[in-house]
Amino acid sequence: MNIVLLGAPGAGKGTQAQKLVEEFGFDHISTGDLLREAVKAGSELGRAAKKYMEAGELVPDSLVIDLVTERLRKNVRGAGFILDGFPRNTSQAVMLDSELAAAEIALDAALLVSVDAEVIVERLSLRRVCKACGYTGSAAQASCPKCGAEMYQRDDDTPATVRDRLQVYAEKTAPLIDYYQGKNMLVEVDGDRPQDAVYADVKALLHL
Ligand code: AP5
């Protein structure tokens, strides 16, 4: 099964993707993670992307599309993939359709995780990520519950940048809800409930 995850920043896309990966072995392709790795490595792409990410803006399509195309071509897992954070605008969605059509790969569903903006600002001010294994948790966890390493706060999780990201989401990414509804692929889950309750509905909606 091949899935696109949609939803505002902090809606819980990565959290639900992680659960699906653990239970079903999907290949998790997160453009945010790929870009953060490029920034950390100090590559040409990372240096170009950094200023957009810190400002909460979308990284230009010209930088992101090649990154995703290359990563998608490496996807060899039989279980399928979860695209998290891509597409982020209509031109990325059109590019994805043509890349998948050329490779004769079908997209099965676009899963929208819905959460109100006020909940998101609070969630993201509390989010902490493990420096070693990437586990996502909260400020209540002094160290990573999975591997014991130090947790850090993402540079773009300050309240001002979160508000900018929400604005970008509303303007550029939310139109994809209609795009996938038009293709009869959209399923929506209420993400403002305990993680396991959200996950139970995700599985039911995806017939897993
Ligand atoms: P990206 O990394 O994709 O960030 P995002 O879409 O803003 O999403 P997040 O990772 O912030 O949130 P999430 O929905 O995964 O939530 P999470 O599960 O962590 O992108 C970052 C930047 O990279 C962009 O701003 C842009 O600059 C660039 N970029 C990326 N892709 C791009 C593209 N395609 N084109 C151009 N630029 C691109 O959960 C959040 C918190 O809530 C966590 O602390 C978690 O523990 C908690 N939580 C989760 N679920 C629940 C729940 N049910 N109840 C309570 N708490 C919960």
Short mmCIF file of C-alpha atoms and ligand atoms in Angstrom, two decimals:
data_model
loop_
_atom_site.label_atom_id
_atom_site.label_comp_id
_atom_site.label_asym_id
_atom_site.label_seq_id
_atom_site.Cartn_x
_atom_site.Cartn_y
_atom_site.Cartn_z
CA MET A 1 0.00 0.00 0.00
CA ASN A 2 1.27 3.48 -0.91
CA ILE A 3 0.01 6.43 1.11
CA VAL A 4 0.36 10.21 1.13
CA LEU A 5 0.02 11.84 4.56
CA LEU A 6 -1.59 15.27 4.68
CA GLY A 7 -2.11 17.58 7.63
CA ALA A 8 -0.92 20.79 9.24
CA PRO A 9 2.48 21.01 10.93
CA GLY A 10 2.26 19.13 14.22
CA ALA A 11 -0.96 17.30 13.33
CA GLY A 12 0.78 14.01 14.16
CA LYS A 13 1.72 12.80 10.66
CA GLY A 14 5.17 11.59 11.73
CA THR A 15 3.77 9.97 14.88
CA GLN A 16 1.18 7.97 12.95
CA ALA A 17 3.71 7.12 10.22
CA GLN A 18 6.07 5.71 12.84
CA LYS A 19 3.34 3.43 14.18
CA LEU A 20 2.51 2.18 10.66
CA VAL A 21 6.21 1.54 9.98
CA GLU A 22 6.61 -0.43 13.21
CA GLU A 23 3.54 -2.58 12.62
CA PHE A 24 3.55 -3.01 8.83
CA GLY A 25 7.11 -2.23 7.67
CA PHE A 26 6.23 0.60 5.28
CA ASP A 27 9.05 2.72 3.89
CA HIS A 28 8.68 6.14 5.60
CA ILE A 29 9.75 8.92 3.26
CA SER A 30 9.67 12.25 5.12
CA THR A 31 10.88 15.26 3.17
CA GLY A 32 11.30 17.21 6.42
CA ASP A 33 13.65 14.49 7.75
CA LEU A 34 15.55 14.30 4.44
CA LEU A 35 15.99 18.08 4.43
CA ARG A 36 17.06 18.21 8.10
CA GLU A 37 19.66 15.51 7.35
CA ALA A 38 20.96 17.60 4.44
CA VAL A 39 21.17 20.68 6.69
CA LYS A 40 23.02 18.68 9.37
CA ALA A 41 25.43 17.27 6.78
CA GLY A 42 26.10 20.81 5.46
CA SER A 43 25.54 19.67 1.86
CA GLU A 44 24.83 22.15 -0.93
CA LEU A 45 21.13 21.26 -0.72
CA GLY A 46 21.18 21.64 3.07
CA ARG A 47 22.81 25.07 2.88
CA ALA A 48 20.24 26.20 0.32
CA ALA A 49 17.25 24.77 2.26
CA LYS A 50 18.22 26.01 5.75
CA LYS A 51 16.97 29.59 5.49
CA TYR A 52 13.55 28.53 4.16
CA MET A 53 13.11 25.92 6.90
CA GLU A 54 14.10 28.32 9.67
CA ALA A 55 11.57 30.85 8.37
CA GLY A 56 8.81 28.21 8.18
CA GLU A 57 8.57 28.62 4.39
CA LEU A 58 8.48 25.86 1.80
CA VAL A 59 11.84 24.95 0.31
CA PRO A 60 11.66 25.68 -3.47
CA ASP A 61 10.28 22.85 -5.61
CA SER A 62 13.48 22.82 -7.67
CA LEU A 63 15.38 21.60 -4.57
CA VAL A 64 12.76 19.23 -3.14
CA ILE A 65 11.53 17.41 -6.24
CA ASP A 66 14.92 15.86 -7.15
CA LEU A 67 15.40 14.80 -3.53
CA VAL A 68 12.06 12.98 -3.46
CA THR A 69 12.43 11.47 -6.91
CA GLU A 70 15.79 10.01 -5.98
CA ARG A 71 14.46 8.68 -2.65
CA LEU A 72 11.35 7.18 -4.25
CA ARG A 73 13.52 5.31 -6.74
CA LYS A 74 15.35 3.72 -3.80
CA ASN A 75 12.07 2.46 -2.32
CA VAL A 76 12.28 -1.29 -2.53
CA ARG A 77 10.17 -2.40 0.41
CA GLY A 78 7.36 -4.71 -0.59
CA ALA A 79 5.03 -3.24 2.03
CA GLY A 80 4.84 0.08 0.17
CA PHE A 81 5.65 3.64 1.22
CA ILE A 82 4.30 6.50 3.29
CA LEU A 83 5.06 9.94 1.90
CA ASP A 84 5.12 12.37 4.83
CA GLY A 85 5.43 16.08 4.02
CA PHE A 86 5.28 15.58 0.27
CA PRO A 87 3.49 16.77 -1.80
CA ARG A 88 3.21 20.19 -0.20
CA ASN A 89 1.63 22.12 -3.07
CA THR A 90 -0.21 21.37 -6.29
CA SER A 91 2.86 21.38 -8.51
CA GLN A 92 4.53 18.76 -6.27
CA ALA A 93 1.35 16.65 -6.42
CA VAL A 94 1.28 16.80 -10.22
CA MET A 95 4.97 15.85 -10.35
CA LEU A 96 4.34 12.94 -7.99
CA ASP A 97 1.49 11.67 -10.15
CA SER A 98 3.66 11.68 -13.24
CA GLU A 99 6.64 10.06 -11.49
CA LEU A 100 4.43 7.27 -10.10
CA ALA A 101 2.63 6.79 -13.43
CA ALA A 102 5.98 6.42 -15.21
CA ALA A 103 7.03 3.79 -12.67
CA GLU A 104 3.59 2.09 -12.87
CA ILE A 105 3.06 2.56 -9.13
CA ALA A 106 -0.42 3.29 -7.77
CA LEU A 107 -1.17 5.62 -4.88
CA ASP A 108 -3.81 4.00 -2.67
CA ALA A 109 -4.87 6.77 -0.29
CA ALA A 110 -4.26 10.31 0.92
CA LEU A 111 -4.71 10.31 4.69
CA LEU A 112 -5.54 13.71 6.22
CA VAL A 113 -4.79 14.09 9.94
CA SER A 114 -6.96 16.99 11.16
CA VAL A 115 -6.14 19.07 14.25
CA ASP A 116 -7.11 22.69 15.13
CA ALA A 117 -4.43 25.39 14.93
CA GLU A 118 -4.54 26.30 18.67
CA VAL A 119 -3.81 22.69 19.65
CA ILE A 120 -0.91 22.64 17.20
CA VAL A 121 0.88 25.71 18.56
CA GLU A 122 0.87 24.15 22.04
CA ARG A 123 1.89 20.67 20.80
CA LEU A 124 4.85 21.99 18.84
CA SER A 125 6.13 24.21 21.66
CA LEU A 126 6.35 20.98 23.71
CA ARG A 127 7.77 18.69 20.99
CA ARG A 128 11.25 17.29 21.52
CA VAL A 129 13.09 14.96 19.12
CA CYS A 130 15.83 12.45 19.93
CA LYS A 131 19.25 13.51 18.63
CA ALA A 132 20.28 9.90 18.01
CA CYS A 133 17.29 7.87 16.78
CA GLY A 134 14.80 10.60 15.74
CA TYR A 135 12.08 9.46 18.17
CA THR A 136 9.47 12.21 18.58
CA GLY A 137 8.23 12.94 22.08
CA SER A 138 7.61 15.85 24.42
CA ALA A 139 9.40 18.17 26.82
CA ALA A 140 8.21 15.93 29.67
CA GLN A 141 10.83 13.36 28.58
CA ALA A 142 14.30 14.39 29.77
CA SER A 143 15.94 11.73 27.58
CA CYS A 144 14.81 9.48 24.73
CA PRO A 145 12.60 6.64 26.05
CA LYS A 146 13.80 4.44 23.17
CA CYS A 147 17.59 4.85 23.21
CA GLY A 148 18.37 7.14 26.17
CA ALA A 149 20.01 9.90 24.05
CA GLU A 150 19.46 13.63 24.48
CA MET A 151 16.26 15.22 23.13
CA TYR A 152 16.29 18.62 21.35
CA GLN A 153 13.77 21.21 20.15
CA ARG A 154 13.54 21.80 16.39
CA ASP A 155 14.57 25.33 15.28
CA ASP A 156 11.21 25.79 13.55
CA ASP A 157 9.10 24.89 16.61
CA THR A 158 9.08 28.38 18.15
CA PRO A 159 5.53 29.84 18.39
CA ALA A 160 6.24 32.59 15.79
CA THR A 161 7.62 30.14 13.22
CA VAL A 162 4.83 27.65 13.91
CA ARG A 163 2.30 30.38 13.10
CA ASP A 164 4.15 31.10 9.82
CA ARG A 165 4.13 27.39 9.00
CA LEU A 166 0.39 27.20 9.66
CA GLN A 167 -0.16 30.14 7.29
CA VAL A 168 1.94 28.44 4.59
CA TYR A 169 -0.03 25.23 5.15
CA ALA A 170 -3.37 27.03 4.73
CA GLU A 171 -2.26 28.82 1.55
CA LYS A 172 -0.20 26.20 -0.24
CA THR A 173 -0.86 22.72 1.14
CA ALA A 174 -4.53 22.70 2.18
CA PRO A 175 -5.66 22.93 -1.50
CA LEU A 176 -4.34 19.36 -1.83
CA ILE A 177 -7.31 18.19 0.23
CA ASP A 178 -9.55 19.04 -2.75
CA TYR A 179 -6.97 17.64 -5.14
CA TYR A 180 -7.09 14.18 -3.56
CA GLN A 181 -10.81 14.35 -2.86
CA GLY A 182 -11.24 14.89 -6.62
CA LYS A 183 -9.33 11.66 -7.18
CA ASN A 184 -11.54 9.87 -4.64
CA MET A 185 -8.51 9.03 -2.53
CA LEU A 186 -8.99 11.19 0.56
CA VAL A 187 -9.63 9.70 3.99
CA GLU A 188 -9.71 11.92 7.11
CA VAL A 189 -8.97 11.16 10.73
CA ASP A 190 -9.56 13.39 13.76
CA GLY A 191 -6.01 13.80 15.13
CA ASP A 192 -7.03 15.60 18.33
CA ARG A 193 -7.39 12.47 20.43
CA PRO A 194 -4.96 10.13 22.17
CA GLN A 195 -2.38 8.74 19.73
CA ASP A 196 -3.55 5.14 19.99
CA ALA A 197 -7.19 6.10 19.35
CA VAL A 198 -6.09 8.03 16.25
CA TYR A 199 -4.02 5.05 15.14
CA ALA A 200 -6.92 2.60 15.53
CA ASP A 201 -9.00 4.79 13.20
CA VAL A 202 -6.08 5.18 10.76
CA LYS A 203 -5.87 1.41 10.40
CA ALA A 204 -9.62 1.07 9.96
CA LEU A 205 -9.71 3.84 7.33
CA LEU A 206 -6.84 2.24 5.41
CA HIS A 207 -8.36 -1.25 5.77
CA LEU A 208 -5.20 -2.51 7.50
P1 AP5 B 1 8.23 18.75 8.17
O1 AP5 B 1 9.31 18.13 8.92
O2 AP5 B 1 7.49 17.97 7.13
O3 AP5 B 1 7.24 19.40 9.20
P2 AP5 B 1 5.65 19.56 9.25
O4 AP5 B 1 4.82 19.15 8.10
O5 AP5 B 1 5.53 20.96 9.61
O6 AP5 B 1 5.24 18.50 10.23
P3 AP5 B 1 5.84 18.20 11.62
O7 AP5 B 1 6.99 17.26 11.49
O8 AP5 B 1 6.13 19.51 12.33
O9 AP5 B 1 4.60 17.56 12.36
P4 AP5 B 1 3.90 16.16 12.30
O10 AP5 B 1 2.54 16.32 11.71
O11 AP5 B 1 4.78 15.10 11.73
O12 AP5 B 1 3.69 15.94 13.86
P5 AP5 B 1 4.43 14.97 14.91
O13 AP5 B 1 4.00 13.56 14.66
O14 AP5 B 1 5.87 15.28 14.99
O15 AP5 B 1 8.76 20.05 7.39
C1 AP5 B 1 9.64 20.98 8.01
C2 AP5 B 1 10.06 22.03 6.99
O16 AP5 B 1 10.78 21.39 5.90
C3 AP5 B 1 8.92 22.78 6.28
O17 AP5 B 1 8.47 23.88 7.05
C4 AP5 B 1 9.60 23.19 4.96
O18 AP5 B 1 10.46 24.31 5.15
C5 AP5 B 1 10.46 21.99 4.64
N1 AP5 B 1 9.77 21.00 3.81
C6 AP5 B 1 9.42 19.71 4.15
N2 AP5 B 1 8.82 19.09 3.12
C7 AP5 B 1 8.77 19.99 2.11
C8 AP5 B 1 8.25 19.96 0.77
N3 AP5 B 1 7.63 18.86 0.31
N4 AP5 B 1 8.35 21.06 0.01
C9 AP5 B 1 8.96 22.17 0.47
N5 AP5 B 1 9.48 22.28 1.72
C10 AP5 B 1 9.38 21.21 2.53
O19 AP5 B 1 3.69 15.46 16.25
C11 AP5 B 1 3.88 16.76 16.77
C12 AP5 B 1 3.91 16.70 18.31
O20 AP5 B 1 2.62 16.33 18.77
C13 AP5 B 1 4.88 15.66 18.89
O21 AP5 B 1 5.45 16.16 20.07
C14 AP5 B 1 4.01 14.44 19.17
O22 AP5 B 1 4.52 13.64 20.23
C15 AP5 B 1 2.68 15.10 19.53
N6 AP5 B 1 1.52 14.32 19.15
C16 AP5 B 1 1.34 13.57 18.02
N7 AP5 B 1 0.10 13.01 18.00
C17 AP5 B 1 -0.52 13.43 19.12
C18 AP5 B 1 -1.81 13.20 19.68
N8 AP5 B 1 -2.72 12.43 19.05
N9 AP5 B 1 -2.13 13.81 20.84
C19 AP5 B 1 -1.23 14.60 21.48
N10 AP5 B 1 0.03 14.83 21.03
C20 AP5 B 1 0.37 14.28 19.86
#
